[in-house]
Amino acid sequence: MEQQVILITGATGGLGSAMVQHFETKNVRLALHTYQHETYAVTGEHEWFQADLRDQDSIPQLVADVVKRFGRIDVLINNAGISRNGLSWKLANEDWNDVIAINLTAPFLMTKAVLPGMRAQQFGRIISISSVVAQTGVPGTAAYAASKAGLLGLTKTVAKETATSGITVNALALGYFDTGMITEVSPELQEQIRLQIPKQRLGSVDTILATIDWLLLPAADYVTGQTISLNGGLHS
């Protein structure tokens, strides 16, 4: 079986780098997106691609560069994301625009750019990283919550548009994990969050990675258009 080509956006962040480390142990080829040039060494047949996802013209070029290098794209993981916190009436328009551009518009444009190739080869897997915040709302996260909720609607729609093309499209609505944006939260707030989770602990990144592995299996090809919630019972 030919090695799958997996394109991961935001591959230098906490969750992104965990994905890279995980997939380095698999028989795949990785196309790794970075915002600037802050890359790190990877083993195997993998390559870094730089793009500012706020620049809409850079996204088709990014996908074209990946296809030129690897010949195709089998899996897209829309992982890049940012947060700009502020109460709705205080949030700067620029912060709103940046969050929507990276968290929602970029995944749409990335999906739009990879779909012609996936439809031609009658195979593809698209996974977008959303958040429990999209489902519950949290004060001070208007832009982030809106962007992550938008991903859920995008996922359901594209899944229905591509269901007969051998493509599955799903989103992971993540709760609070021990990797990623949680590192920007103070220890005191982390403890408050932990006490709200029925499991009484932050999640392990291994849960995310195992779920992605499952979605990539042939046996999961009937699973599409779904929001898969990984949150320790915080929201159902």
Tab-separated table of C-alpha atoms in Angstrom:
chain	number	residue	atom	x	y	z
A	1	MET	CA	0.000	0.000	0.000
A	2	GLU	CA	1.425	3.357	-1.009
A	3	GLN	CA	2.253	5.737	1.823
A	4	GLN	CA	-0.500	8.216	2.572
A	5	VAL	CA	0.304	11.918	2.378
A	6	ILE	CA	-0.919	13.789	5.459
A	7	LEU	CA	-1.014	17.592	5.496
A	8	ILE	CA	-1.105	19.117	8.988
A	9	THR	CA	-1.572	22.842	9.530
A	10	GLY	CA	-0.110	24.432	12.635
A	11	ALA	CA	2.452	21.663	12.988
A	12	THR	CA	4.728	23.599	15.354
A	13	GLY	CA	2.138	24.099	18.114
A	14	GLY	CA	1.685	21.812	21.090
A	15	LEU	CA	-0.941	19.544	19.540
A	16	GLY	CA	0.580	19.837	16.071
A	17	SER	CA	4.008	18.729	17.225
A	18	ALA	CA	2.417	15.821	19.124
A	19	MET	CA	0.726	14.770	15.876
A	20	VAL	CA	4.025	14.955	14.036
A	21	GLN	CA	5.824	12.876	16.646
A	22	HIS	CA	3.005	10.333	16.494
A	23	PHE	CA	2.876	10.070	12.701
A	24	GLU	CA	6.653	9.812	12.436
A	25	THR	CA	6.197	6.253	13.729
A	26	LYS	CA	3.717	5.442	10.935
A	27	ASN	CA	4.249	4.526	7.296
A	28	VAL	CA	3.152	7.939	5.997
A	29	ARG	CA	4.584	11.071	4.414
A	30	LEU	CA	4.014	14.352	6.212
A	31	ALA	CA	3.510	17.808	4.732
A	32	LEU	CA	3.945	20.119	7.704
A	33	HIS	CA	2.689	23.689	7.695
A	34	THR	CA	4.436	26.395	9.705
A	35	TYR	CA	3.434	30.050	10.060
A	36	GLN	CA	6.963	31.436	10.050
A	37	HIS	CA	10.119	29.375	9.838
A	38	GLU	CA	10.129	27.901	13.356
A	39	THR	CA	10.582	24.287	12.267
A	40	TYR	CA	12.215	21.380	14.066
A	41	ALA	CA	13.958	18.238	12.856
A	42	VAL	CA	11.741	15.412	11.628
A	43	THR	CA	12.734	11.940	10.545
A	44	GLY	CA	11.529	10.179	7.432
A	45	GLU	CA	10.089	11.489	4.183
A	46	HIS	CA	8.565	14.678	5.533
A	47	GLU	CA	8.825	18.330	4.568
A	48	TRP	CA	7.977	21.772	5.936
A	49	PHE	CA	5.887	24.348	4.064
A	50	GLN	CA	5.598	27.971	5.184
A	51	ALA	CA	2.421	30.042	4.813
A	52	ASP	CA	0.531	32.792	6.618
A	53	LEU	CA	-2.987	31.363	6.725
A	54	ARG	CA	-4.443	34.871	7.067
A	55	ASP	CA	-3.279	35.481	3.495
A	56	GLN	CA	-5.973	33.812	1.412
A	57	ASP	CA	-3.774	33.697	-1.689
A	58	SER	CA	-1.127	31.689	0.163
A	59	ILE	CA	-3.402	28.718	0.775
A	60	PRO	CA	-3.876	27.453	-2.815
A	61	GLN	CA	-0.130	27.913	-3.266
A	62	LEU	CA	0.571	25.891	-0.119
A	63	VAL	CA	-1.577	23.027	-1.377
A	64	ALA	CA	-0.017	23.237	-4.853
A	65	ASP	CA	3.473	23.081	-3.332
A	66	VAL	CA	2.547	19.989	-1.321
A	67	VAL	CA	1.092	18.256	-4.385
A	68	LYS	CA	4.169	19.177	-6.408
A	69	ARG	CA	6.400	17.627	-3.744
A	70	PHE	CA	4.371	14.501	-2.871
A	71	GLY	CA	2.059	13.996	-5.853
A	72	ARG	CA	-1.220	14.158	-3.932
A	73	ILE	CA	-2.852	14.787	-0.547
A	74	ASP	CA	-4.761	11.976	1.157
A	75	VAL	CA	-5.422	13.505	4.568
A	76	LEU	CA	-5.903	17.119	5.663
A	77	ILE	CA	-5.830	17.939	9.370
A	78	ASN	CA	-6.996	21.508	9.988
A	79	ASN	CA	-5.161	22.007	13.254
A	80	ALA	CA	-3.847	25.594	13.160
A	81	GLY	CA	-5.676	27.846	15.575
A	82	ILE	CA	-5.350	30.951	17.709
A	83	SER	CA	-7.361	32.639	20.438
A	84	ARG	CA	-7.780	36.324	21.261
A	85	ASN	CA	-9.640	36.751	24.535
A	86	GLY	CA	-11.872	39.650	25.457
A	87	LEU	CA	-15.471	40.332	26.401
A	88	SER	CA	-17.634	40.822	23.326
A	89	TRP	CA	-18.015	44.570	23.754
A	90	LYS	CA	-14.285	45.020	24.316
A	91	LEU	CA	-12.846	42.679	21.673
A	92	ALA	CA	-10.919	44.558	18.994
A	93	ASN	CA	-12.118	44.095	15.428
A	94	GLU	CA	-8.580	43.145	14.406
A	95	ASP	CA	-8.499	40.338	16.969
A	96	TRP	CA	-11.884	39.037	15.765
A	97	ASN	CA	-10.705	39.110	12.142
A	98	ASP	CA	-7.449	37.279	12.898
A	99	VAL	CA	-9.203	34.499	14.808
A	100	ILE	CA	-11.872	33.985	12.149
A	101	ALA	CA	-9.244	34.080	9.378
A	102	ILE	CA	-7.032	31.392	10.904
A	103	ASN	CA	-9.600	29.217	12.694
A	104	LEU	CA	-12.431	29.204	10.147
A	105	THR	CA	-11.645	30.846	6.808
A	106	ALA	CA	-8.321	29.027	6.447
A	107	PRO	CA	-9.849	25.564	7.072
A	108	PHE	CA	-12.517	26.368	4.471
A	109	LEU	CA	-9.913	27.444	1.925
A	110	MET	CA	-7.652	24.501	2.749
A	111	THR	CA	-10.609	22.143	2.286
A	112	LYS	CA	-11.602	23.865	-0.947
A	113	ALA	CA	-8.047	23.518	-2.275
A	114	VAL	CA	-7.592	19.815	-1.467
A	115	LEU	CA	-11.026	18.607	-2.588
A	116	PRO	CA	-10.426	18.556	-6.367
A	117	GLY	CA	-7.522	16.161	-5.903
A	118	MET	CA	-9.359	14.029	-3.377
A	119	ARG	CA	-12.430	13.825	-5.605
A	120	ALA	CA	-10.272	12.846	-8.582
A	121	GLN	CA	-8.634	10.014	-6.637
A	122	GLN	CA	-11.959	9.087	-4.968
A	123	PHE	CA	-10.388	9.132	-1.541
A	124	GLY	CA	-9.738	11.645	1.203
A	125	ARG	CA	-9.907	12.287	4.908
A	126	ILE	CA	-10.482	15.777	6.330
A	127	ILE	CA	-10.325	16.312	10.088
A	128	SER	CA	-10.805	19.723	11.683
A	129	ILE	CA	-9.882	20.494	15.266
A	130	SER	CA	-12.768	22.257	17.000
A	131	SER	CA	-13.476	22.819	20.690
A	132	VAL	CA	-15.974	22.208	23.460
A	133	VAL	CA	-16.068	26.007	23.729
A	134	ALA	CA	-18.037	25.978	20.452
A	135	GLN	CA	-20.676	23.852	22.153
A	136	THR	CA	-20.872	25.529	25.563
A	137	GLY	CA	-19.630	29.093	25.172
A	138	VAL	CA	-17.166	30.616	27.627
A	139	PRO	CA	-17.098	34.294	28.637
A	140	GLY	CA	-14.331	36.155	26.850
A	141	THR	CA	-14.060	33.759	23.910
A	142	ALA	CA	-16.539	35.231	21.412
A	143	ALA	CA	-14.199	35.032	18.416
A	144	TYR	CA	-12.742	31.650	19.322
A	145	ALA	CA	-16.136	30.066	20.091
A	146	ALA	CA	-17.675	31.461	16.900
A	147	SER	CA	-14.802	30.229	14.762
A	148	LYS	CA	-14.849	26.738	16.260
A	149	ALA	CA	-18.640	26.530	15.977
A	150	GLY	CA	-18.336	27.511	12.332
A	151	LEU	CA	-16.070	24.518	11.782
A	152	LEU	CA	-18.859	22.208	12.893
A	153	GLY	CA	-21.276	23.586	10.286
A	154	LEU	CA	-18.573	23.499	7.627
A	155	THR	CA	-17.838	19.868	8.478
A	156	LYS	CA	-21.469	18.762	8.185
A	157	THR	CA	-21.970	20.536	4.868
A	158	VAL	CA	-18.789	19.384	3.125
A	159	ALA	CA	-19.384	15.847	4.374
A	160	LYS	CA	-22.750	15.753	2.589
A	161	GLU	CA	-21.264	17.274	-0.556
A	162	THR	CA	-18.511	14.629	-0.752
A	163	ALA	CA	-20.153	11.540	0.735
A	164	THR	CA	-20.177	9.639	-2.571
A	165	SER	CA	-16.600	10.590	-3.466
A	166	GLY	CA	-14.758	8.340	-1.019
A	167	ILE	CA	-14.118	11.312	1.270
A	168	THR	CA	-14.955	11.616	4.949
A	169	VAL	CA	-15.100	14.942	6.776
A	170	ASN	CA	-15.212	15.086	10.567
A	171	ALA	CA	-14.440	17.431	13.440
A	172	LEU	CA	-12.999	16.783	16.880
A	173	ALA	CA	-14.510	18.992	19.569
A	174	LEU	CA	-11.769	18.950	22.165
A	175	GLY	CA	-12.220	19.620	25.839
A	176	TYR	CA	-9.296	20.570	28.035
A	177	PHE	CA	-6.127	18.610	27.370
A	178	ASP	CA	-2.640	18.563	28.827
A	179	THR	CA	-1.204	19.748	25.498
A	180	GLY	CA	-1.808	22.855	23.400
A	181	MET	CA	-3.492	26.108	24.410
A	182	ILE	CA	-3.845	24.999	28.044
A	183	THR	CA	-0.201	26.019	28.484
A	184	GLU	CA	-1.328	29.654	28.141
A	185	VAL	CA	-3.688	29.295	31.120
A	186	SER	CA	-2.542	30.043	34.670
A	187	PRO	CA	-2.189	27.107	37.106
A	188	GLU	CA	-5.028	28.572	39.210
A	189	LEU	CA	-7.429	28.662	36.254
A	190	GLN	CA	-6.306	25.197	35.158
A	191	GLU	CA	-7.348	23.909	38.587
A	192	GLN	CA	-10.765	25.574	38.265
A	193	ILE	CA	-11.218	23.961	34.858
A	194	ARG	CA	-10.176	20.555	36.161
A	195	LEU	CA	-12.787	20.674	38.916
A	196	GLN	CA	-15.543	21.271	36.329
A	197	ILE	CA	-14.642	18.147	34.333
A	198	PRO	CA	-16.515	14.999	35.433
A	199	LYS	CA	-13.317	12.990	34.900
A	200	GLN	CA	-11.594	15.427	37.284
A	201	ARG	CA	-8.498	15.651	35.113
A	202	LEU	CA	-7.199	17.127	31.888
A	203	GLY	CA	-7.283	14.836	28.879
A	204	SER	CA	-4.267	13.048	27.455
A	205	VAL	CA	-3.152	13.866	23.927
A	206	ASP	CA	-3.076	10.108	23.315
A	207	THR	CA	-6.900	10.187	23.190
A	208	ILE	CA	-6.802	12.693	20.338
A	209	LEU	CA	-4.165	10.764	18.432
A	210	ALA	CA	-6.008	7.449	18.836
A	211	THR	CA	-9.231	9.040	17.544
A	212	ILE	CA	-7.443	10.417	14.491
A	213	ASP	CA	-5.876	7.005	13.854
A	214	TRP	CA	-9.336	5.439	13.963
A	215	LEU	CA	-10.811	7.985	11.540
A	216	LEU	CA	-8.045	7.149	9.067
A	217	LEU	CA	-8.851	3.419	9.101
A	218	PRO	CA	-10.800	1.917	6.173
A	219	ALA	CA	-13.268	0.618	8.771
A	220	ALA	CA	-14.213	4.218	9.635
A	221	ASP	CA	-15.278	5.151	6.106
A	222	TYR	CA	-18.955	5.239	7.143
A	223	VAL	CA	-18.229	7.963	9.703
A	224	THR	CA	-18.606	11.387	8.130
A	225	GLY	CA	-20.120	14.749	9.002
A	226	GLN	CA	-19.646	14.041	12.691
A	227	THR	CA	-18.586	16.159	15.640
A	228	ILE	CA	-16.682	13.751	17.860
A	229	SER	CA	-16.569	15.171	21.388
A	230	LEU	CA	-13.510	14.371	23.491
A	231	ASN	CA	-14.067	16.213	26.756
A	232	GLY	CA	-14.127	13.901	29.776
A	233	GLY	CA	-17.895	14.279	30.160
A	234	LEU	CA	-17.828	18.097	30.295
A	235	HIS	CA	-20.441	18.376	27.535
A	236	SER	CA	-22.718	15.824	25.880
